[in-house]
Structures are given as C-alpha cells and as structure tokens.
Short mmCIF file of the N, C-alpha and C atoms (twelve columns), coordinates in Angstrom:
data_MODEL
# 
_entry.id   MODEL 
# 
loop_
_atom_site.group_PDB 
_atom_site.id 
_atom_site.type_symbol 
_atom_site.label_atom_id 
_atom_site.label_alt_id 
_atom_site.label_comp_id 
_atom_site.label_asym_id 
_atom_site.label_seq_id 
_atom_site.Cartn_x 
_atom_site.Cartn_y 
_atom_site.Cartn_z 
_atom_site.pdbx_PDB_model_num 
ATOM 1   N N  . MET A 1   97.868  170.553 78.089 1 
ATOM 2   C CA . MET A 1   97.935  171.995 78.208 1 
ATOM 3   C C  . MET A 1   97.414  172.355 79.588 1 
ATOM 4   N N  . SER A 2   98.130  173.155 80.279 1 
ATOM 5   C CA . SER A 2   97.749  173.516 81.639 1 
ATOM 6   C C  . SER A 2   96.715  174.629 81.643 1 
ATOM 7   N N  . LEU A 3   95.807  174.574 82.599 1 
ATOM 8   C CA . LEU A 3   94.807  175.623 82.736 1 
ATOM 9   C C  . LEU A 3   95.437  176.950 83.136 1 
ATOM 10  N N  . LYS A 4   96.668  176.925 83.612 1 
ATOM 11  C CA . LYS A 4   97.340  178.148 84.046 1 
ATOM 12  C C  . LYS A 4   98.000  178.891 82.889 1 
ATOM 13  N N  . ASP A 5   97.959  178.326 81.691 1 
ATOM 14  C CA . ASP A 5   98.558  178.982 80.537 1 
ATOM 15  C C  . ASP A 5   97.810  180.271 80.220 1 
ATOM 16  N N  . SER A 6   98.510  181.205 79.576 1 
ATOM 17  C CA . SER A 6   97.841  182.445 79.177 1 
ATOM 18  C C  . SER A 6   96.863  182.154 78.036 1 
ATOM 19  N N  . TRP A 7   95.934  183.062 77.829 1 
ATOM 20  C CA . TRP A 7   94.933  182.899 76.783 1 
ATOM 21  C C  . TRP A 7   95.587  182.675 75.422 1 
ATOM 22  N N  . LEU A 8   96.664  183.391 75.133 1 
ATOM 23  C CA . LEU A 8   97.313  183.262 73.825 1 
ATOM 24  C C  . LEU A 8   98.027  181.929 73.650 1 
ATOM 25  N N  . ASP A 9   98.315  181.237 74.753 1 
ATOM 26  C CA . ASP A 9   98.971  179.938 74.655 1 
ATOM 27  C C  . ASP A 9   97.982  178.797 74.453 1 
ATOM 28  N N  . ARG A 10  96.704  179.091 74.541 1 
ATOM 29  C CA . ARG A 10  95.693  178.044 74.408 1 
ATOM 30  C C  . ARG A 10  95.358  177.817 72.941 1 
ATOM 31  N N  . THR A 11  95.117  176.580 72.626 1 
ATOM 32  C CA . THR A 11  94.775  176.246 71.251 1 
ATOM 33  C C  . THR A 11  93.952  174.970 71.244 1 
ATOM 34  N N  . ASN A 12  93.466  174.615 70.099 1 
ATOM 35  C CA . ASN A 12  92.756  173.349 69.923 1 
ATOM 36  C C  . ASN A 12  93.186  172.769 68.592 1 
ATOM 37  N N  . CYS A 13  92.961  171.487 68.426 1 
ATOM 38  C CA . CYS A 13  93.280  170.876 67.134 1 
ATOM 39  C C  . CYS A 13  92.634  169.512 67.037 1 
ATOM 40  N N  . ASP A 14  92.587  169.030 65.821 1 
ATOM 41  C CA . ASP A 14  92.212  167.654 65.541 1 
ATOM 42  C C  . ASP A 14  93.509  166.938 65.217 1 
ATOM 43  N N  . ALA A 15  93.720  165.782 65.810 1 
ATOM 44  C CA . ALA A 15  94.980  165.069 65.606 1 
ATOM 45  C C  . ALA A 15  94.731  163.612 65.258 1 
ATOM 46  N N  . LYS A 16  95.660  163.066 64.501 1 
ATOM 47  C CA . LYS A 16  95.654  161.643 64.168 1 
ATOM 48  C C  . LYS A 16  97.033  161.086 64.487 1 
ATOM 49  N N  . VAL A 17  97.062  159.916 65.112 1 
ATOM 50  C CA . VAL A 17  98.304  159.203 65.377 1 
ATOM 51  C C  . VAL A 17  98.297  157.966 64.495 1 
ATOM 52  N N  . ASP A 18  99.259  157.882 63.610 1 
ATOM 53  C CA . ASP A 18  99.333  156.767 62.658 1 
ATOM 54  C C  . ASP A 18  98.015  156.587 61.913 1 
ATOM 55  N N  . GLY A 19  97.363  157.704 61.586 1 
ATOM 56  C CA . GLY A 19  96.127  157.682 60.815 1 
ATOM 57  C C  . GLY A 19  94.862  157.471 61.630 1 
ATOM 58  N N  . VAL A 20  94.987  157.259 62.937 1 
ATOM 59  C CA . VAL A 20  93.822  157.032 63.804 1 
ATOM 60  C C  . VAL A 20  93.494  158.337 64.527 1 
ATOM 61  N N  . ALA A 21  92.255  158.806 64.374 1 
ATOM 62  C CA . ALA A 21  91.849  160.083 64.960 1 
ATOM 63  C C  . ALA A 21  91.764  160.004 66.487 1 
ATOM 64  N N  . LEU A 22  92.281  161.040 67.137 1 
ATOM 65  C CA . LEU A 22  92.129  161.221 68.580 1 
ATOM 66  C C  . LEU A 22  90.870  162.054 68.812 1 
ATOM 67  N N  . PRO A 23  90.341  162.052 70.042 1 
ATOM 68  C CA . PRO A 23  89.261  162.997 70.336 1 
ATOM 69  C C  . PRO A 23  89.776  164.418 70.114 1 
ATOM 70  N N  . ARG A 24  88.874  165.337 69.782 1 
ATOM 71  C CA . ARG A 24  89.265  166.734 69.545 1 
ATOM 72  C C  . ARG A 24  89.948  167.288 70.795 1 
ATOM 73  N N  . LEU A 25  91.116  167.884 70.611 1 
ATOM 74  C CA . LEU A 25  91.885  168.448 71.712 1 
ATOM 75  C C  . LEU A 25  91.519  169.913 71.896 1 
ATOM 76  N N  . LEU A 26  90.958  170.231 73.050 1 
ATOM 77  C CA . LEU A 26  90.539  171.582 73.397 1 
ATOM 78  C C  . LEU A 26  91.345  172.051 74.605 1 
ATOM 79  N N  . PRO A 27  91.413  173.364 74.839 1 
ATOM 80  C CA . PRO A 27  92.105  173.838 76.047 1 
ATOM 81  C C  . PRO A 27  91.533  173.160 77.292 1 
ATOM 82  N N  . GLY A 28  92.428  172.706 78.160 1 
ATOM 83  C CA . GLY A 28  92.007  172.070 79.401 1 
ATOM 84  C C  . GLY A 28  91.733  170.584 79.277 1 
ATOM 85  N N  . THR A 29  92.039  169.985 78.113 1 
ATOM 86  C CA . THR A 29  91.801  168.556 77.922 1 
ATOM 87  C C  . THR A 29  93.088  167.855 77.506 1 
ATOM 88  N N  . TYR A 30  93.061  166.523 77.598 1 
ATOM 89  C CA . TYR A 30  94.167  165.722 77.096 1 
ATOM 90  C C  . TYR A 30  93.606  164.471 76.436 1 
ATOM 91  N N  . ALA A 31  94.423  163.840 75.630 1 
ATOM 92  C CA . ALA A 31  94.072  162.561 75.015 1 
ATOM 93  C C  . ALA A 31  95.302  161.670 75.097 1 
ATOM 94  N N  . TYR A 32  95.071  160.371 75.060 1 
ATOM 95  C CA . TYR A 32  96.194  159.450 75.049 1 
ATOM 96  C C  . TYR A 32  95.903  158.328 74.073 1 
ATOM 97  N N  . VAL A 33  96.972  157.689 73.652 1 
ATOM 98  C CA . VAL A 33  96.842  156.555 72.744 1 
ATOM 99  C C  . VAL A 33  97.952  155.570 73.090 1 
ATOM 100 N N  . ASP A 34  97.611  154.303 73.093 1 
ATOM 101 C CA . ASP A 34  98.578  153.242 73.373 1 
ATOM 102 C C  . ASP A 34  99.058  152.699 72.036 1 
ATOM 103 N N  . ARG A 35  100.347 152.817 71.772 1 
ATOM 104 C CA . ARG A 35  100.912 152.373 70.494 1 
ATOM 105 C C  . ARG A 35  102.064 151.413 70.772 1 
ATOM 106 N N  . PRO A 36  102.309 150.492 69.874 1 
ATOM 107 C CA . PRO A 36  103.449 149.591 70.051 1 
ATOM 108 C C  . PRO A 36  104.769 150.341 69.843 1 
ATOM 109 N N  . ALA A 37  105.840 149.747 70.301 1 
ATOM 110 C CA . ALA A 37  107.163 150.341 70.092 1 
ATOM 111 C C  . ALA A 37  107.421 150.472 68.586 1 
ATOM 112 N N  . GLY A 38  108.116 151.548 68.225 1 
ATOM 113 C CA . GLY A 38  108.445 151.759 66.825 1 
ATOM 114 C C  . GLY A 38  108.210 153.189 66.386 1 
ATOM 115 N N  . ALA A 39  108.218 153.399 65.084 1 
ATOM 116 C CA . ALA A 39  108.056 154.732 64.502 1 
ATOM 117 C C  . ALA A 39  106.582 155.116 64.446 1 
ATOM 118 N N  . HIS A 40  106.305 156.397 64.742 1 
ATOM 119 C CA . HIS A 40  104.930 156.892 64.737 1 
ATOM 120 C C  . HIS A 40  104.868 158.275 64.090 1 
ATOM 121 N N  . HIS A 41  103.687 158.583 63.553 1 
ATOM 122 C CA . HIS A 41  103.481 159.837 62.825 1 
ATOM 123 C C  . HIS A 41  102.202 160.492 63.342 1 
ATOM 124 N N  . VAL A 42  102.321 161.752 63.784 1 
ATOM 125 C CA . VAL A 42  101.175 162.516 64.272 1 
ATOM 126 C C  . VAL A 42  100.939 163.685 63.317 1 
ATOM 127 N N  . VAL A 43  99.679  163.913 62.966 1 
ATOM 128 C CA . VAL A 43  99.283  165.049 62.134 1 
ATOM 129 C C  . VAL A 43  98.224  165.827 62.901 1 
ATOM 130 N N  . ALA A 44  98.409  167.141 63.005 1 
ATOM 131 C CA . ALA A 44  97.417  167.999 63.674 1 
ATOM 132 C C  . ALA A 44  96.913  169.038 62.687 1 
ATOM 133 N N  . THR A 45  95.605  169.233 62.682 1 
ATOM 134 C CA . THR A 45  94.969  170.227 61.827 1 
ATOM 135 C C  . THR A 45  94.033  171.079 62.669 1 
ATOM 136 N N  . GLN A 46  93.624  172.173 62.080 1 
ATOM 137 C CA . GLN A 46  92.688  173.072 62.745 1 
ATOM 138 C C  . GLN A 46  91.733  173.593 61.678 1 
ATOM 139 N N  . LEU A 47  90.466  173.636 62.016 1 
ATOM 140 C CA . LEU A 47  89.453  174.108 61.083 1 
ATOM 141 C C  . LEU A 47  89.836  175.486 60.549 1 
ATOM 142 N N  . LEU A 48  89.798  175.660 59.252 1 
ATOM 143 C CA . LEU A 48  90.098  176.915 58.548 1 
ATOM 144 C C  . LEU A 48  91.549  177.359 58.653 1 
ATOM 145 N N  . PHE A 49  92.456  176.496 59.125 1 
ATOM 146 C CA . PHE A 49  93.875  176.858 59.186 1 
ATOM 147 C C  . PHE A 49  94.556  176.257 57.965 1 
ATOM 148 N N  . PRO A 50  95.314  177.075 57.223 1 
ATOM 149 C CA . PRO A 50  95.907  176.608 55.960 1 
ATOM 150 C C  . PRO A 50  97.226  175.859 56.147 1 
ATOM 151 N N  . GLY A 51  97.201  174.718 56.796 1 
ATOM 152 C CA . GLY A 51  98.423  173.930 56.957 1 
ATOM 153 C C  . GLY A 51  98.240  172.853 58.007 1 
ATOM 154 N N  . GLU A 52  99.222  171.957 58.089 1 
ATOM 155 C CA . GLU A 52  99.192  170.859 59.049 1 
ATOM 156 C C  . GLU A 52  100.495 170.854 59.835 1 
ATOM 157 N N  . SER A 53  100.413 170.415 61.082 1 
ATOM 158 C CA . SER A 53  101.601 170.225 61.917 1 
ATOM 159 C C  . SER A 53  101.903 168.735 61.960 1 
ATOM 160 N N  . TYR A 54  103.198 168.396 61.952 1 
ATOM 161 C CA . TYR A 54  103.617 166.997 61.945 1 
ATOM 162 C C  . TYR A 54  104.582 166.721 63.086 1 
ATOM 163 N N  . LEU A 55  104.508 165.512 63.607 1 
ATOM 164 C CA . LEU A 55  105.464 165.028 64.590 1 
ATOM 165 C C  . LEU A 55  105.770 163.587 64.253 1 
ATOM 166 N N  . ASP A 56  107.034 163.288 64.054 1 
ATOM 167 C CA . ASP A 56  107.480 161.916 63.842 1 
ATOM 168 C C  . ASP A 56  108.386 161.553 65.003 1 
ATOM 169 N N  . PHE A 57  108.130 160.417 65.625 1 
ATOM 170 C CA . PHE A 57  108.970 159.994 66.742 1 
ATOM 171 C C  . PHE A 57  108.962 158.476 66.826 1 
ATOM 172 N N  . THR A 58  109.941 157.949 67.548 1 
ATOM 173 C CA . THR A 58  110.074 156.508 67.726 1 
ATOM 174 C C  . THR A 58  109.955 156.195 69.207 1 
ATOM 175 N N  . THR A 59  109.123 155.201 69.528 1 
ATOM 176 C CA . THR A 59  108.913 154.823 70.922 1 
ATOM 177 C C  . THR A 59  109.694 153.554 71.257 1 
ATOM 178 N N  . GLU A 60  109.999 153.428 72.541 1 
ATOM 179 C CA . GLU A 60  110.661 152.236 73.063 1 
ATOM 180 C C  . GLU A 60  109.657 151.452 73.904 1 
ATOM 181 N N  . PRO A 61  109.827 150.145 74.008 1 
ATOM 182 C CA . PRO A 61  108.888 149.339 74.803 1 
ATOM 183 C C  . PRO A 61  108.845 149.810 76.260 1 
ATOM 184 N N  . GLY A 62  107.631 149.894 76.804 1 
ATOM 185 C CA . GLY A 62  107.450 150.210 78.211 1 
ATOM 186 C C  . GLY A 62  107.620 151.666 78.592 1 
ATOM 187 N N  . LYS A 63  107.890 152.550 77.636 1 
ATOM 188 C CA . LYS A 63  108.065 153.969 77.934 1 
ATOM 189 C C  . LYS A 63  106.813 154.748 77.575 1 
ATOM 190 N N  . THR A 64  106.559 155.821 78.329 1 
ATOM 191 C CA . THR A 64  105.445 156.715 78.041 1 
ATOM 192 C C  . THR A 64  106.013 158.040 77.566 1 
ATOM 193 N N  . TYR A 65  105.418 158.615 76.539 1 
ATOM 194 C CA . TYR A 65  105.865 159.874 75.960 1 
ATOM 195 C C  . TYR A 65  104.753 160.902 76.115 1 
ATOM 196 N N  . PHE A 66  105.120 162.106 76.500 1 
ATOM 197 C CA . PHE A 66  104.153 163.163 76.747 1 
ATOM 198 C C  . PHE A 66  104.480 164.372 75.869 1 
ATOM 199 N N  . TYR A 67  103.451 164.947 75.253 1 
ATOM 200 C CA . TYR A 67  103.605 166.159 74.454 1 
ATOM 201 C C  . TYR A 67  102.484 167.124 74.805 1 
ATOM 202 N N  . SER A 68  102.838 168.387 74.852 1 
ATOM 203 C CA . SER A 68  101.857 169.453 75.002 1 
ATOM 204 C C  . SER A 68  101.740 170.123 73.641 1 
ATOM 205 N N  . ILE A 69  100.579 170.676 73.345 1 
ATOM 206 C CA . ILE A 69  100.454 171.443 72.107 1 
ATOM 207 C C  . ILE A 69  100.387 172.920 72.461 1 
ATOM 208 N N  . ARG A 70  101.020 173.718 71.627 1 
ATOM 209 C CA . ARG A 70  101.034 175.169 71.770 1 
ATOM 210 C C  . ARG A 70  100.776 175.760 70.388 1 
ATOM 211 N N  . PRO A 71  100.213 176.967 70.327 1 
ATOM 212 C CA . PRO A 71  100.044 177.597 69.017 1 
ATOM 213 C C  . PRO A 71  101.409 177.777 68.343 1 
ATOM 214 N N  . SER A 72  101.489 177.454 67.076 1 
ATOM 215 C CA . SER A 72  102.733 177.638 66.333 1 
ATOM 216 C C  . SER A 72  102.987 179.131 66.112 1 
ATOM 217 N N  . GLU A 73  104.194 179.443 65.706 1 
ATOM 218 C CA . GLU A 73  104.537 180.846 65.408 1 
ATOM 219 C C  . GLU A 73  103.608 181.390 64.321 1 
ATOM 220 N N  . ARG A 74  103.321 180.567 63.337 1 
ATOM 221 C CA . ARG A 74  102.424 180.983 62.251 1 
ATOM 222 C C  . ARG A 74  101.013 181.235 62.785 1 
ATOM 223 N N  . SER A 75  100.554 180.371 63.675 1 
ATOM 224 C CA . SER A 75  99.225  180.540 64.264 1 
ATOM 225 C C  . SER A 75  99.153  181.834 65.067 1 
ATOM 226 N N  . ARG A 76  100.195 182.118 65.831 1 
ATOM 227 C CA . ARG A 76  100.231 183.358 66.615 1 
ATOM 228 C C  . ARG A 76  100.209 184.589 65.700 1 
ATOM 229 N N  . ALA A 77  100.952 184.514 64.596 1 
ATOM 230 C CA . ALA A 77  100.968 185.636 63.652 1 
ATOM 231 C C  . ALA A 77  99.579  185.855 63.062 1 
ATOM 232 N N  . MET A 78  98.929  184.768 62.690 1 
ATOM 233 C CA . MET A 78  97.587  184.894 62.110 1 
ATOM 234 C C  . MET A 78  96.583  185.399 63.142 1 
ATOM 235 N N  . GLN A 79  96.696  184.939 64.399 1 
ATOM 236 C CA . GLN A 79  95.811  185.437 65.458 1 
ATOM 237 C C  . GLN A 79  96.008  186.938 65.643 1 
ATOM 238 N N  . GLY A 80  97.268  187.362 65.677 1 
ATOM 239 C CA . GLY A 80  97.557  188.789 65.838 1 
ATOM 240 C C  . GLY A 80  96.989  189.614 64.698 1 
ATOM 241 N N  . GLY A 81  97.152  189.127 63.477 1 
ATOM 242 C CA . GLY A 81  96.592  189.827 62.317 1 
ATOM 243 C C  . GLY A 81  95.080  189.886 62.380 1 
ATOM 244 N N  . GLY A 82  94.465  188.797 62.846 1 
ATOM 245 C CA . GLY A 82  93.010  188.753 62.962 1 
ATOM 246 C C  . GLY A 82  92.485  189.694 64.030 1 
ATOM 247 N N  . ILE A 83  93.200  189.763 65.156 1 
ATOM 248 C CA . ILE A 83  92.783  190.666 66.230 1 
ATOM 249 C C  . ILE A 83  92.890  192.122 65.769 1 
ATOM 250 N N  . ALA A 84  93.972  192.432 65.081 1 
ATOM 251 C CA . ALA A 84  94.199  193.815 64.662 1 
ATOM 252 C C  . ALA A 84  93.369  194.221 63.443 1 
ATOM 253 N N  . PHE A 85  93.217  193.310 62.465 1 
ATOM 254 C CA . PHE A 85  92.626  193.704 61.195 1 
ATOM 255 C C  . PHE A 85  91.555  192.747 60.665 1 
ATOM 256 N N  . GLY A 86  91.032  191.872 61.490 1 
ATOM 257 C CA . GLY A 86  89.963  190.968 61.075 1 
ATOM 258 C C  . GLY A 86  90.430  189.918 60.082 1 
ATOM 259 N N  . LEU A 87  89.505  189.447 59.259 1 
ATOM 260 C CA . LEU A 87  89.811  188.382 58.304 1 
ATOM 261 C C  . LEU A 87  90.880  188.785 57.301 1 
ATOM 262 N N  . VAL A 88  90.881  190.048 56.902 1 
ATOM 263 C CA . VAL A 88  91.908  190.515 55.959 1 
ATOM 264 C C  . VAL A 88  93.281  190.391 56.603 1 
ATOM 265 N N  . GLY A 89  93.384  190.789 57.867 1 
ATOM 266 C CA . GLY A 89  94.650  190.676 58.592 1 
ATOM 267 C C  . GLY A 89  95.109  189.242 58.719 1 
ATOM 268 N N  . MET A 90  94.173  188.331 58.971 1 
ATOM 269 C CA . MET A 90  94.534  186.911 59.051 1 
ATOM 270 C C  . MET A 90  95.067  186.415 57.717 1 
ATOM 271 N N  . GLY A 91  94.414  186.816 56.634 1 
ATOM 272 C CA . GLY A 91  94.855  186.411 55.305 1 
ATOM 273 C C  . GLY A 91  96.232  186.947 54.969 1 
ATOM 274 N N  . VAL A 92  96.473  188.207 55.314 1 
ATOM 275 C CA . VAL A 92  97.790  188.814 55.066 1 
ATOM 276 C C  . VAL A 92  98.858  188.072 55.860 1 
ATOM 277 N N  . MET A 93  98.584  187.792 57.135 1 
ATOM 278 C CA . MET A 93  99.565  187.106 57.969 1 
ATOM 279 C C  . MET A 93  99.753  185.652 57.535 1 
ATOM 280 N N  . ALA A 94  98.720  185.021 57.005 1 
ATOM 281 C CA . ALA A 94  98.858  183.660 56.481 1 
ATOM 282 C C  . ALA A 94  99.834  183.652 55.311 1 
ATOM 283 N N  . ALA A 95  99.689  184.631 54.432 1 
ATOM 284 C CA . ALA A 95  100.605 184.729 53.290 1 
ATOM 285 C C  . ALA A 95  102.013 185.084 53.748 1 
ATOM 286 N N  . ALA A 96  102.111 186.030 54.674 1 
ATOM 287 C CA . ALA A 96  103.426 186.478 55.146 1 
ATOM 288 C C  . ALA A 96  104.176 185.380 55.893 1 
ATOM 289 N N  . SER A 97  103.438 184.488 56.549 1 
ATOM 290 C CA . SER A 97  104.096 183.444 57.343 1 
ATOM 291 C C  . SER A 97  104.158 182.103 56.607 1 
ATOM 292 N N  . SER A 98  103.860 182.093 55.333 1 
ATOM 293 C CA . SER A 98  103.818 180.835 54.582 1 
ATOM 294 C C  . SER A 98  105.188 180.166 54.475 1 
ATOM 295 N N  . GLY A 99  106.257 180.899 54.739 1 
ATOM 296 C CA . GLY A 99  107.594 180.319 54.695 1 
ATOM 297 C C  . GLY A 99  108.059 179.767 56.032 1 
ATOM 298 N N  . ALA A 100 107.194 179.771 57.037 1 
ATOM 299 C CA . ALA A 100 107.562 179.277 58.371 1 
ATOM 300 C C  . ALA A 100 107.952 177.804 58.300 1 
ATOM 301 N N  . ASP A 101 108.873 177.393 59.179 1 
ATOM 302 C CA . ASP A 101 109.285 175.986 59.221 1 
ATOM 303 C C  . ASP A 101 108.096 175.075 59.488 1 
ATOM 304 N N  . ASN A 102 107.247 175.448 60.443 1 
ATOM 305 C CA . ASN A 102 106.045 174.689 60.759 1 
ATOM 306 C C  . ASN A 102 104.867 175.430 60.154 1 
ATOM 307 N N  . LYS A 103 104.296 174.888 59.107 1 
ATOM 308 C CA . LYS A 103 103.179 175.546 58.422 1 
ATOM 309 C C  . LYS A 103 101.846 175.247 59.096 1 
ATOM 310 N N  . GLY A 104 101.863 174.436 60.152 1 
ATOM 311 C CA . GLY A 104 100.630 174.022 60.809 1 
ATOM 312 C C  . GLY A 104 100.251 174.891 61.990 1 
ATOM 313 N N  . PRO A 105 99.128  174.532 62.631 1 
ATOM 314 C CA . PRO A 105 98.574  175.360 63.692 1 
ATOM 315 C C  . PRO A 105 99.242  175.206 65.049 1 
ATOM 316 N N  . VAL A 106 99.927  174.079 65.296 1 
ATOM 317 C CA . VAL A 106 100.469 173.841 66.634 1 
ATOM 318 C C  . VAL A 106 101.917 173.379 66.581 1 
ATOM 319 N N  . ASP A 107 102.590 173.575 67.705 1 
ATOM 320 C CA . ASP A 107 103.899 172.975 67.955 1 
ATOM 321 C C  . ASP A 107 103.692 171.873 68.971 1 
ATOM 322 N N  . PHE A 108 104.407 170.783 68.821 1 
ATOM 323 C CA . PHE A 108 104.389 169.694 69.794 1 
ATOM 324 C C  . PHE A 108 105.579 169.888 70.722 1 
ATOM 325 N N  . VAL A 109 105.307 170.076 72.003 1 
ATOM 326 C CA . VAL A 109 106.359 170.344 72.979 1 
ATOM 327 C C  . VAL A 109 106.517 169.114 73.861 1 
ATOM 328 N N  . PRO A 110 107.696 168.453 73.813 1 
ATOM 329 C CA . PRO A 110 107.876 167.272 74.658 1 
ATOM 330 C C  . PRO A 110 107.931 167.672 76.132 1 
ATOM 331 N N  . LEU A 111 107.332 166.848 76.986 1 
ATOM 332 C CA . LEU A 111 107.330 167.086 78.424 1 
ATOM 333 C C  . LEU A 111 108.017 165.928 79.137 1 
ATOM 334 N N  . GLN A 112 108.701 166.245 80.219 1 
ATOM 335 C CA . GLN A 112 109.243 165.206 81.090 1 
ATOM 336 C C  . GLN A 112 108.078 164.590 81.860 1 
ATOM 337 N N  . GLU A 113 108.229 163.377 82.329 1 
ATOM 338 C CA . GLU A 113 107.138 162.676 83.001 1 
ATOM 339 C C  . GLU A 113 106.611 163.450 84.211 1 
ATOM 340 N N  . GLY A 114 107.495 164.042 85.018 1 
ATOM 341 C CA . GLY A 114 107.053 164.803 86.187 1 
ATOM 342 C C  . GLY A 114 106.206 166.004 85.808 1 
ATOM 343 N N  . GLN A 115 106.651 166.745 84.778 1 
ATOM 344 C CA . GLN A 115 105.879 167.884 84.276 1 
ATOM 345 C C  . GLN A 115 104.509 167.426 83.794 1 
ATOM 346 N N  . ALA A 116 104.500 166.335 83.045 1 
ATOM 347 C CA . ALA A 116 103.263 165.842 82.452 1 
ATOM 348 C C  . ALA A 116 102.273 165.406 83.525 1 
ATOM 349 N N  . LYS A 117 102.747 164.705 84.540 1 
ATOM 350 C CA . LYS A 117 101.831 164.234 85.581 1 
ATOM 351 C C  . LYS A 117 101.226 165.403 86.346 1 
ATOM 352 N N  . THR A 118 101.998 166.453 86.582 1 
ATOM 353 C CA . THR A 118 101.465 167.645 87.242 1 
ATOM 354 C C  . THR A 118 100.396 168.293 86.363 1 
ATOM 355 N N  . ALA A 119 100.676 168.439 85.072 1 
ATOM 356 C CA . ALA A 119 99.720  169.056 84.144 1 
ATOM 357 C C  . ALA A 119 98.463  168.196 84.009 1 
ATOM 358 N N  . LEU A 120 98.623  166.884 83.897 1 
ATOM 359 C CA . LEU A 120 97.469  165.999 83.718 1 
ATOM 360 C C  . LEU A 120 96.500  166.062 84.892 1 
ATOM 361 N N  . ALA A 121 97.027  166.327 86.082 1 
ATOM 362 C CA . ALA A 121 96.161  166.412 87.258 1 
ATOM 363 C C  . ALA A 121 95.156  167.550 87.141 1 
ATOM 364 N N  . GLU A 122 95.444  168.549 86.300 1 
ATOM 365 C CA . GLU A 122 94.584  169.704 86.145 1 
ATOM 366 C C  . GLU A 122 93.673  169.613 84.916 1 
ATOM 367 N N  . LEU A 123 93.811  168.570 84.125 1 
ATOM 368 C CA . LEU A 123 93.102  168.488 82.854 1 
ATOM 369 C C  . LEU A 123 92.002  167.431 82.865 1 
ATOM 370 N N  . LEU A 124 91.130  167.516 81.878 1 
ATOM 371 C CA . LEU A 124 90.073  166.533 81.663 1 
ATOM 372 C C  . LEU A 124 90.403  165.723 80.427 1 
ATOM 373 N N  . GLN A 125 90.049  164.442 80.433 1 
ATOM 374 C CA . GLN A 125 90.273  163.622 79.257 1 
ATOM 375 C C  . GLN A 125 89.326  164.059 78.142 1 
ATOM 376 N N  . ALA A 126 89.869  164.254 76.948 1 
ATOM 377 C CA . ALA A 126 89.057  164.664 75.789 1 
ATOM 378 C C  . ALA A 126 88.075  163.542 75.448 1 
ATOM 379 N N  . GLU A 127 86.877  163.937 75.033 1 
ATOM 380 C CA . GLU A 127 85.847  162.947 74.672 1 
ATOM 381 C C  . GLU A 127 85.629  162.880 73.197 1 
# 
C-alpha cells in the first residue's frame, strides 16, 4: 500500500498464506512470503469485522507475485455508516452489505512488478 493513498484507501489486516500467519499488515508496511510453485490460499481478517477475504492463486517457478490490499466495498460501507452514525450505523451497514461478493475487510489487488517495486520503495517491512 502506498503512502500516497488517500486516508479512506488505507486499511490493515491479519493474513495467513496457506495457514501460516504473516506479520500484521498496517498502512505503510508490506510483508512477503516465499512459497513453492503451485496452488495457494490467502485469508485476511480484521479485528471486529464480520467476515473474511480470500485469495486463491497458482504460482509458477521463479516468478514473483505482488498484491496490494484495499478496503473492500463492504468495509467502505461500514466505515461510512460508522462515521455518520457510530456503532449503530456500522451495524446497519454490516447487515445491508451482507450480500456483497466479498464479505471480508479487504480486496486483493494484483500489481505488475514495476508498480510493486515503486510502491515497495516507500514502505516498511511489517514486523
């Protein structure tokens, strides 16, 4: 996630790749994991968020894959409800957005290698 993103585009999450936890992902940080070629499954959660985001992808030998996380449409709706109406608004928007395709807190956005290297230069490795 680039530091130049707007405040509403920033998010955080806890993620696992093939069941192995990554360091907590916060705005301005990145994490990486070295996995063998083949099918992989990523799950992202957020404290007090009623749902999980999933990414399934297949890697090829010797290739690097880059993803950025962004707040999901459901997360944005809940944030808007919370800003306007507090916890009640968040609850209403959680119920209203329960039919969203992605029920989790984030979207995984694939990046081209050039984009990713530019973004990584501005970020800190998550601890």
